[in-house]
XYZ file of C-alpha atoms in Angstrom:
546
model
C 32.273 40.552 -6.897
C 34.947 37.747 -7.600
C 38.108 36.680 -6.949
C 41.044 36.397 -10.287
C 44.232 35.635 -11.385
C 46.108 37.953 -13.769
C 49.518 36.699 -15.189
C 52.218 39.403 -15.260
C 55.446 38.308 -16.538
C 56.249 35.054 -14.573
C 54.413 35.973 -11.512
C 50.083 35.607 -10.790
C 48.437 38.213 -8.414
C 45.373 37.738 -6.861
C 42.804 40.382 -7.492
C 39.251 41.308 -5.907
C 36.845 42.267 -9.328
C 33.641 43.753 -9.799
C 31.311 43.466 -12.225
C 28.970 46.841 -13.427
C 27.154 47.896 -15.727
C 27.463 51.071 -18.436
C 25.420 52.210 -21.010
C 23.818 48.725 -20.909
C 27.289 46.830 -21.399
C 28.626 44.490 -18.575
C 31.921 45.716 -18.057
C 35.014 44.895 -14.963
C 36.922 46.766 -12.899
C 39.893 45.916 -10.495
C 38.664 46.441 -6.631
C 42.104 45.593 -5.041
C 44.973 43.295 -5.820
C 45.971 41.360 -2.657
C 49.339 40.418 -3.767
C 51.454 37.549 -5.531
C 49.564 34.265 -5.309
C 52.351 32.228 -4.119
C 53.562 34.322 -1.502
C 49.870 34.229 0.045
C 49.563 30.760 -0.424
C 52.759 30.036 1.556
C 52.138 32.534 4.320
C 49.012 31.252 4.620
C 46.782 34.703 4.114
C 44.126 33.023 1.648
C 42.833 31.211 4.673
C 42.528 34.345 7.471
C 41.179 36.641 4.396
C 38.439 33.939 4.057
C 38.027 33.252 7.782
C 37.819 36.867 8.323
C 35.137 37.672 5.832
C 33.356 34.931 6.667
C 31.840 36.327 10.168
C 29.882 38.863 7.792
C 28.284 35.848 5.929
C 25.874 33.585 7.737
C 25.597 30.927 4.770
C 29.031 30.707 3.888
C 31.409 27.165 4.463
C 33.292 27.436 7.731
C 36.965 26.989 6.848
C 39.296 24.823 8.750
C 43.108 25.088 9.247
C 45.312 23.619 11.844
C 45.701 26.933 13.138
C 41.798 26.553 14.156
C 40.216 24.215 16.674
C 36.454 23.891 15.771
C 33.910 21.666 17.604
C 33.193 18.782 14.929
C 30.568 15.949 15.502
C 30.232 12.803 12.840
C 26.659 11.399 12.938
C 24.500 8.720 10.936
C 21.462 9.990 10.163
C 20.160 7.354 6.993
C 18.469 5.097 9.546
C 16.984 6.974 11.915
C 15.231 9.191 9.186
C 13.862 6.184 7.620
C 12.653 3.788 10.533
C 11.516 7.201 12.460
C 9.362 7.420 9.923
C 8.410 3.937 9.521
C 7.645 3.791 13.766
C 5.780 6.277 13.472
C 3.340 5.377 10.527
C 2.819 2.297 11.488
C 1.648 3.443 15.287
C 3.845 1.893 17.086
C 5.057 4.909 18.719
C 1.216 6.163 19.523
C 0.432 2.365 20.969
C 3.747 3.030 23.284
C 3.092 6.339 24.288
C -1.003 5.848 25.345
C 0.081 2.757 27.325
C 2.719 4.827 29.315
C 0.240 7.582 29.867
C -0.478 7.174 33.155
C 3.301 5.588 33.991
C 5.359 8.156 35.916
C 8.895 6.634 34.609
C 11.844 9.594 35.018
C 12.839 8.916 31.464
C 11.521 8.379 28.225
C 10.248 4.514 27.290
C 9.063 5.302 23.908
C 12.653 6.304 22.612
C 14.260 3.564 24.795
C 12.438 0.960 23.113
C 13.011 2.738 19.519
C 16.668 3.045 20.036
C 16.796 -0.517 21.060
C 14.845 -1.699 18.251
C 16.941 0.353 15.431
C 19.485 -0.954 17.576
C 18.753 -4.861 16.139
C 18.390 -4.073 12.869
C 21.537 -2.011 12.293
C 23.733 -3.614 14.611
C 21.873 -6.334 16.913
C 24.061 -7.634 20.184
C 22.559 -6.836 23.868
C 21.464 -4.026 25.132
C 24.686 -2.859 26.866
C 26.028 -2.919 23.372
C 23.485 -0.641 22.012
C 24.410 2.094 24.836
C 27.137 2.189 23.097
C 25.959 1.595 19.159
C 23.687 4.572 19.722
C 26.335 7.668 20.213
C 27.417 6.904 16.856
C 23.793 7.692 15.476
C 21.417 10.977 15.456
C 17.961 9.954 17.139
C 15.713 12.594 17.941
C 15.433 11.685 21.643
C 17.684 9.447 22.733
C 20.517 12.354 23.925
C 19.692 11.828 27.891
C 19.145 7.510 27.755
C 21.912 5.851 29.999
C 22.027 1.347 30.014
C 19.819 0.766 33.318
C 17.280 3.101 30.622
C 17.371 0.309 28.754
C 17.088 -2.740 30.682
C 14.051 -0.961 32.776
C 12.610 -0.408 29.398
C 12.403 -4.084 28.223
C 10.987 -4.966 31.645
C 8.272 -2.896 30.812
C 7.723 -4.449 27.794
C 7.551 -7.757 29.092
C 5.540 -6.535 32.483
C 3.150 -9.379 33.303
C -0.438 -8.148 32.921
C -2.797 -8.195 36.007
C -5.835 -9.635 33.585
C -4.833 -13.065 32.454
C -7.876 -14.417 30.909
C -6.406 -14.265 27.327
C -2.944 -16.083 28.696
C -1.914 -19.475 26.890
C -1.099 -22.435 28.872
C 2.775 -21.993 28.760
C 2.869 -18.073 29.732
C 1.402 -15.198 31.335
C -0.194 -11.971 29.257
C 2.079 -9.577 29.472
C 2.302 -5.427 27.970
C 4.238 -6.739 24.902
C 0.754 -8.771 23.857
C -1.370 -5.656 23.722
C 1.174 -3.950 21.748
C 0.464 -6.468 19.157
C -3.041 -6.544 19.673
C -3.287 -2.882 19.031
C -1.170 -3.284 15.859
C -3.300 -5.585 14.333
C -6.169 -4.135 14.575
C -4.384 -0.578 13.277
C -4.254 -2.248 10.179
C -7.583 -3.789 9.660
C -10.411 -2.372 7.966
C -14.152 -3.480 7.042
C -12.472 -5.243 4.029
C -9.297 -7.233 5.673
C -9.311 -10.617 6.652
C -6.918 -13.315 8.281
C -7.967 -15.855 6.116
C -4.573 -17.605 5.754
C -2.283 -17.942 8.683
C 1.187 -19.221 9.298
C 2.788 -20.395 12.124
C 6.104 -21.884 13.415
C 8.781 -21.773 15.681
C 12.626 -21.841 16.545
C 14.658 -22.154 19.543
C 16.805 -19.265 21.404
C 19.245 -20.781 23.484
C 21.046 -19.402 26.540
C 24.422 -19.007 28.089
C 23.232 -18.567 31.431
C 20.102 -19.413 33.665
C 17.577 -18.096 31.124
C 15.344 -16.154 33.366
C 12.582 -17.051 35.641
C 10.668 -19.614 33.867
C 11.672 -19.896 30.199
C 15.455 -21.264 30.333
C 14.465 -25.006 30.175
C 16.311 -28.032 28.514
C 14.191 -29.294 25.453
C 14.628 -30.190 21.848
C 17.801 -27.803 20.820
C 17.329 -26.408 17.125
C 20.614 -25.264 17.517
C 21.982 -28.692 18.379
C 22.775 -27.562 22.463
C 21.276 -29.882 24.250
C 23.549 -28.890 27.053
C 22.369 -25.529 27.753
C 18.966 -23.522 28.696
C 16.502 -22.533 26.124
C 13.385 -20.795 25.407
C 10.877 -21.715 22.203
C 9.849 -18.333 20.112
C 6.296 -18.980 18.047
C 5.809 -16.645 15.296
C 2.584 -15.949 14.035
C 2.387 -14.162 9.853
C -0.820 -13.286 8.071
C -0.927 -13.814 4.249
C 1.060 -10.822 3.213
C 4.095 -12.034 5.263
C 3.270 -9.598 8.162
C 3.799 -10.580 11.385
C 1.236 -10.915 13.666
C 2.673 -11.944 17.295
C 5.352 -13.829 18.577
C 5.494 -16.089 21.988
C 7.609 -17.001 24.068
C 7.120 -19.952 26.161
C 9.688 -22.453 27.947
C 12.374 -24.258 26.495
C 11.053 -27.789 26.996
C 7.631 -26.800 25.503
C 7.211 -29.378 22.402
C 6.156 -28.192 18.583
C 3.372 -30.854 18.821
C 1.577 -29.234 21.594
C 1.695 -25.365 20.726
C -1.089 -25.321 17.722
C -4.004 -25.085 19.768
C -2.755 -22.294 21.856
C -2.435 -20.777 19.114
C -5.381 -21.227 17.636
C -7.216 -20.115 20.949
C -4.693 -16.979 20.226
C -6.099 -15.650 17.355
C -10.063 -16.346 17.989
C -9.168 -14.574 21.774
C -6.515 -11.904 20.992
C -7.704 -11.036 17.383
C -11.160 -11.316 17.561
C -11.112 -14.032 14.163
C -13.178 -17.228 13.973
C -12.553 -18.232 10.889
C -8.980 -19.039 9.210
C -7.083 -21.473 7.770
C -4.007 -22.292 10.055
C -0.726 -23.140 7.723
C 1.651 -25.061 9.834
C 5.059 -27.248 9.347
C 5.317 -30.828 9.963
C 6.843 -30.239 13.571
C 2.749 -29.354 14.684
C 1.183 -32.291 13.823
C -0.209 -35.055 15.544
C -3.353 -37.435 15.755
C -4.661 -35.032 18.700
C -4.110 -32.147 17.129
C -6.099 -32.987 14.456
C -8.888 -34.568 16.530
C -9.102 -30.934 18.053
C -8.951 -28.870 15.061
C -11.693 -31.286 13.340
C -13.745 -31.082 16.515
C -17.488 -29.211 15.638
C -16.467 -26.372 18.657
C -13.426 -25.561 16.208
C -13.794 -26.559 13.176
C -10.488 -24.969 12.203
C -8.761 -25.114 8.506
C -5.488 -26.450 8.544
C -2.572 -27.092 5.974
C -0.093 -28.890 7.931
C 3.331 -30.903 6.785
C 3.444 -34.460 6.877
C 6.906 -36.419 8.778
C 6.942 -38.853 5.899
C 9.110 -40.931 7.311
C 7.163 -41.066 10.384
C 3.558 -41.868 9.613
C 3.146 -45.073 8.811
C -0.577 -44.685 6.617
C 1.773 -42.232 4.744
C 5.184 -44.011 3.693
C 3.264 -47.221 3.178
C 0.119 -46.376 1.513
C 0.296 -42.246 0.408
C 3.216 -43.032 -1.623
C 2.371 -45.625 -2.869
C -0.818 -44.757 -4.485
C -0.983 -44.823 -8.297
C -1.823 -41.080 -9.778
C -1.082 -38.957 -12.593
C 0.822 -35.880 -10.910
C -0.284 -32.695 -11.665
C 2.135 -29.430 -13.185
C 1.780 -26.025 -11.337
C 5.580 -24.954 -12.338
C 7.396 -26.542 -15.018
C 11.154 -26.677 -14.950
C 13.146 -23.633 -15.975
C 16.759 -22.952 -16.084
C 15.680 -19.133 -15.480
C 16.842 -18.711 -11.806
C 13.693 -16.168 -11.735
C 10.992 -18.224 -12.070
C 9.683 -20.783 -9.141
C 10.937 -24.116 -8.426
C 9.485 -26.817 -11.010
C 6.060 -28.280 -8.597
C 3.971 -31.225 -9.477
C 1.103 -31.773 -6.921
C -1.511 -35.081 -7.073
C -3.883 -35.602 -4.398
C -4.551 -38.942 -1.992
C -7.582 -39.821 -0.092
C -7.148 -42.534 2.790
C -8.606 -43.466 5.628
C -10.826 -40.402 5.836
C -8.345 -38.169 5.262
C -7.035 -35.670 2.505
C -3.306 -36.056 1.341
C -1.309 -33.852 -1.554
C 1.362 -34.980 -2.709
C 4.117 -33.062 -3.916
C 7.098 -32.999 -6.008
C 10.153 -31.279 -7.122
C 11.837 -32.953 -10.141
C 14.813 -30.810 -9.885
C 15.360 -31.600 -5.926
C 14.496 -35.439 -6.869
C 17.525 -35.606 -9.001
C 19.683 -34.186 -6.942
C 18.758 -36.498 -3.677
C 19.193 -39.268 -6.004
C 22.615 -37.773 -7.301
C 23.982 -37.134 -3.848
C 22.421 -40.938 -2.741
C 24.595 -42.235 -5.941
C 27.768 -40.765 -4.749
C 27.173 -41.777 -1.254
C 27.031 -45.230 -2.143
C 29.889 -44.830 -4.628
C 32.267 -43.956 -1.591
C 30.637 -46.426 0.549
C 31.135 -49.317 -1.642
C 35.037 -47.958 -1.730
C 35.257 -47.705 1.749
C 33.874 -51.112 2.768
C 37.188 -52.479 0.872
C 39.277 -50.520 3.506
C 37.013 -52.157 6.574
C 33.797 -51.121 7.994
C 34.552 -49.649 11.663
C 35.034 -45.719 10.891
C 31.457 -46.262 8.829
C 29.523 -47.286 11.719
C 29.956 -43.964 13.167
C 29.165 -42.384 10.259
C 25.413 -40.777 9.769
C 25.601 -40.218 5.793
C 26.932 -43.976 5.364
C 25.216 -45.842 8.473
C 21.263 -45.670 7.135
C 22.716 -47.475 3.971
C 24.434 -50.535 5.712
C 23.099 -53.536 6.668
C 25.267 -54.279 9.551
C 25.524 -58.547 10.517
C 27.806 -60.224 13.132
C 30.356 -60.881 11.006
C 29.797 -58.488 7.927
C 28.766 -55.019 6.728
C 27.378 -54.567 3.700
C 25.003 -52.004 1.481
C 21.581 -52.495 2.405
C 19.949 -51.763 -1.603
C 16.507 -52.762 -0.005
C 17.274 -49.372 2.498
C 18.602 -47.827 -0.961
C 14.903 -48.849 -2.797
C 13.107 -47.007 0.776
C 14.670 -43.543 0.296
C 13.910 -43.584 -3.234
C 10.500 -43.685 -2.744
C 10.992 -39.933 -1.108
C 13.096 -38.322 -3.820
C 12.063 -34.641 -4.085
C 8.719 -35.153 -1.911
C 7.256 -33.993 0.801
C 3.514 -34.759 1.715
C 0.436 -32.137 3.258
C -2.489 -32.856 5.089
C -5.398 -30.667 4.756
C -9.062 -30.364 5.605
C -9.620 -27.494 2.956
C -11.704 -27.439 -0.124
C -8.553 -25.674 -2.325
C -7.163 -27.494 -5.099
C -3.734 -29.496 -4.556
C -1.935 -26.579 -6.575
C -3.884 -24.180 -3.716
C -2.634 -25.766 -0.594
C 0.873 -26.718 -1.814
C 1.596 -22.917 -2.947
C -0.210 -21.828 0.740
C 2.139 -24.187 2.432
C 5.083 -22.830 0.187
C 4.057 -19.548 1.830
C 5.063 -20.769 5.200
C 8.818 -20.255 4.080
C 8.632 -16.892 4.797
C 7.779 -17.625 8.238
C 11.592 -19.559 7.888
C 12.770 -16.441 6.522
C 11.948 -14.413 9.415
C 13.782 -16.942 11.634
C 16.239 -16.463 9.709
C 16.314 -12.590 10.102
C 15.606 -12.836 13.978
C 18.552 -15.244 14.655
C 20.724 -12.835 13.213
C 18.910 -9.841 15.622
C 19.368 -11.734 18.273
C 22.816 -13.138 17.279
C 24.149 -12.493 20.957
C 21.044 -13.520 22.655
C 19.374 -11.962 25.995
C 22.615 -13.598 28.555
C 22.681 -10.602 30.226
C 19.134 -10.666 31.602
C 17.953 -12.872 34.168
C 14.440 -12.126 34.907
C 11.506 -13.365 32.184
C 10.534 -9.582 32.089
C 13.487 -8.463 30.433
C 14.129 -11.236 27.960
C 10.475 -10.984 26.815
C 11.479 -7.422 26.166
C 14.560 -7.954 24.671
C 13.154 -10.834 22.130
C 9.695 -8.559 20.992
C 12.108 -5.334 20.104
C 13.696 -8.515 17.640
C 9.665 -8.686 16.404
C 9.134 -4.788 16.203
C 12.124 -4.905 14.049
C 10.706 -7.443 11.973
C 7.645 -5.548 11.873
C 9.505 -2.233 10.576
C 11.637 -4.250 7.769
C 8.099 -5.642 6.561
C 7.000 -2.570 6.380
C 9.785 -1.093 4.467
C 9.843 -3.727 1.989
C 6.560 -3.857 1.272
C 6.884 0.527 0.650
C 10.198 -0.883 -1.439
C 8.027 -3.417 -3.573
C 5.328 -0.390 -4.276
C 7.682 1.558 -5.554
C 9.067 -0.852 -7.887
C 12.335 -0.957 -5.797
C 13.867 -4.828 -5.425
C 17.123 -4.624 -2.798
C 19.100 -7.210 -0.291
C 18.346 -5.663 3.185
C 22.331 -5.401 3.991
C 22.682 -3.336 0.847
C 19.828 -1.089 2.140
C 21.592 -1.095 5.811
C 25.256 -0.112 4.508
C 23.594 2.661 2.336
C 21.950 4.146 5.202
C 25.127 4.212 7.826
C 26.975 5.875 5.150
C 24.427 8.825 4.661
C 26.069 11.289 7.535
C 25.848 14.400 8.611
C 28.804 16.377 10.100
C 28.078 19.125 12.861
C 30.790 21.959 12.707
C 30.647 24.614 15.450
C 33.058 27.411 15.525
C 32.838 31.383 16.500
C 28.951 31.079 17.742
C 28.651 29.449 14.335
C 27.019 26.420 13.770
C 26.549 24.422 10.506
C 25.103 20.654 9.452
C 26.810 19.145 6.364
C 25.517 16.099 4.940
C 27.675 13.552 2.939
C 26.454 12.210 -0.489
C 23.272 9.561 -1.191
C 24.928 6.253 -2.340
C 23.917 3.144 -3.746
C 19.862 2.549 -2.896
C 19.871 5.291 -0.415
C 18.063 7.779 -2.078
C 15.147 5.138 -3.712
C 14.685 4.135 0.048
C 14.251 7.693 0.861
C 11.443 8.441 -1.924
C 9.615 4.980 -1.196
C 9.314 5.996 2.297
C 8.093 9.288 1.901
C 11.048 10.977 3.489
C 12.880 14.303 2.216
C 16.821 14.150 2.026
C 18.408 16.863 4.428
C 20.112 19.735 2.408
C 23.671 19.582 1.895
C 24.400 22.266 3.523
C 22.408 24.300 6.379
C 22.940 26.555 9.427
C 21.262 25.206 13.021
């Protein structure tokens, strides 16, 4: 049966047909006609015919008029299909739940902590934000969480431990350290290794007290000396996965936090044997005396302060050599940046030298218009140039004169496109300067954690809680690792904030009305439904009744 049209004269009337069958023919025949089609339409009896008949079909679309007042709820459901997924694969949510076995908390920590973590990867802010990000999202589990759920839920996180043997010198053990713990070893096998690993660190700032312990004044990466900070150590294997981050006070210097680490993945890990991949910030003559020493005998690839080393600026770069090629220069955008790599020996010590031709003409571009301006400036008078950062290195500044210092200008050249490694490895100069090129995706996940902690932990004022409150910003960064590297298996190559707006706008819309109740979902866009088949995850149906 089907609703028609049929034309007489100038008028259309709306008629109920039904198809049969005779003598093996398909044939029609007029059930009812339910009067002129634009009297109906204008009194409005389309819509109560449908309504009407549509209590005696389950399946069918509820229709809506302003005469009506259904119940109507608008959720995203894109990311918490895909990261439920993703939390659950990669055992975080079965690490959570046998730690809080024997907890008797009234709510539950497992979806607190999820919610909060999905939380800084679609959103990010503080947690009193994500009370509120979270009504706007369908998460299995999170219907009964309230704010004070939250904040008791990063204080378990960062819950001091009572055995401490494994602790570093700057901070306590804490729950948030056997989460890791357990992670890593979910993922290793008779056939993994941590041969290669990378470390380094940033600096979270605060706009209050910054806790217990951890709000100290120290070397500001963010350029505020004037306020509180904490240091956050990241810690990557060779696939870019992280590992472990610390937390340790804000006064806590680069130089000194290598050999916890080290200790950190012989004691936490269970590994004896790596090579340690670290930027120039971690290195110092004690350092390397204890990495060297026979009761380590660690591996290291660690940057070089040029500038700052005198065996280095003086002799390194100065050494004759015939520099090696590893990537030539390309105009393809695609392809790596040109490297040449040649290796020094001095003083008992291995040196590689590298160099990018393309960055070597542009510092010696940007030099050339410096001094260009400069040399126009000095015409005008000197004073506003002392103050000056990008012209004060280049003048040579007497009682009674300024002038260009060239034999400053002949200095910088010598570092045009360079930057130097130490190493005690046996891998060729093009090995350790692509290993140490690796280390920029330890940068990268800075990067990404800056911007999931964008509003930082100011609302917490106890170590427990922002120790909570920074590792859901690493279980995030576990979860995007994760996805990508499910993305790159499937031949899939996206920007993350593509992925993210493709997600929110996957919806579904809840419409309850007479008893009725019915889930519509709005259309896959952009990369949404390649994220969905990489992951392993089945779109909803369009349509369905709950």
């Amino acid at each position: 049966m089907f609703a028609r049209i049929k034309k007489s004269g100038k008028n259309e009337y709306l008629q109920i047909v039904e198809n049969y069958r005779e003598n093996k023919k398909s044939k029609q025949r007029v059930i009812v006609t339910l009067g002129r089609l634009d009297k109906m339409q204008d009194k409005g009896e389309i819509e109560r015919l449908v309504r009407s008949l549509s209590r005696f079909s389950r399946k069918s679309m509820l229709l809506l008029t302003s005469q009506n007042n259904p119940h109507v709820q608008v959720k995203k459901i894109g990311p918490g299909l895909i990261f439920e997924r993703l939390w659950q694969e990669t055992e975080i949510a079965s690490i959570l739940k046998n730690l809080l076995s024997d907890r008797k908390f009234e709510f539950d920590v497992e979806r607190a902590v999820f919610t909060t973590v999905l939380h800084r990867l679609m959103s990010s802010g503080s947690d009193r934000n994500c009370d509120y990000w979270r009504q706007d999202y369908k998460l299995a589990g999170s219907e009964e969480l309230s704010l004070h759920h939250f904040y008791r839920a990063m204080s378990f996180l960062g819950e001091e431990l009572s055995d401490q043997s494994k602790a570093t010198p700057f901070t306590c053990r804490r729950i948030k350290d056997i989460i890791e713990e357990e992670l890593f070893f979910s993922r290793r096998d008779l056939f993994s290794s941590l041969e290669m690993v990378f470390f380094d660190t940033t600096s979270i700032y605060f706009e209050g007290e910054g806790g217990d312990t951890l709000g100290k004044n120290g070397h500001s990466k963010d350029h505020r000396p004037d306020l509180k900070q904490m240091i956050i150590g990241v810690l990557m294997d060779n696939t870019g996965t992280p590992l472990c981050c610390e937390m340790w006070p804000g006064n806590i210097a680069d130089v000194t936090t290598l050999i916890p680490i080290m200790e950190i993945i012989r004691n936490r890990f269970g590994v004896d044997h790596f090579c340690i991949v670290a930027d120039r910030g971690m290195i110092s003559s004690e350092t390397i005396r204890q990495l060297e020493s026979p009761e380590n005998n660690i591996h290291y690839i660690l940057g070089v302060r040029m500038r700052q080393v005198s065996e280095v600026k003086k002799e390194v770069l100065s050494r004759q050599g015939r520099y090696k090629e590893v990537y030539p220069e390309s105009n393809d955008q695609k392809k790596p940046s040109p490297l040449k790599v040649k290796e020094v020996c001095y003083n008992g010590k291995r040196y590689i030298v590298c160099l990018n031709t393309k960055q070597a003409r542009k510092d010696q571009h940007d030099r050339e218009n410096i001094l260009a301006s400069l040399q126009d400036k000095l015409k005008n008078g000197a004073g506003s140039l002392i103050g000056n950062k990008g012209y004060r290195k280049y003048l040579k500044i007497a009682k009674k004169s300024v002038s260009i210092n060239f034999e400053k200008v002949k200095y910088e050249e010598r570092f045009d496109g360079k930057w130097v490694l130490q190493t005690n490895t046996d891998f060729s100069p093009e090995e350790v300067a692509l290993h140490y090129k690796e280390l920029w995706m330890v940068e990268e996940i800075f990067r990404k954690m800056k911007s999931l902690l964008e509003t930082r932990p100011v609302y917490h004022r106890i170590d427990e809680t922002i120790c909570g409150h920074v590792f859901c910003s690493f279980l995030a960064l576990v979860l995007l690792k994760e996805l990508n590297r499910r993305l790159e298996d499937a031949g899939f190559h996206f920007e993350w904030e593509q992925i993210k707006q493709d997600l929110k706008s996957l919806q579904e819309i809840r419409i309850e009305e007479n008893g009725i109740t019915f889930a519509v979902r709005s259309e896959c866009q952009g990369t949404c439904s390649k994220v969905f088949k990489a992951v392993g995850v089945a779109v909803p149906p369009t349509i369905k009744e709950l």
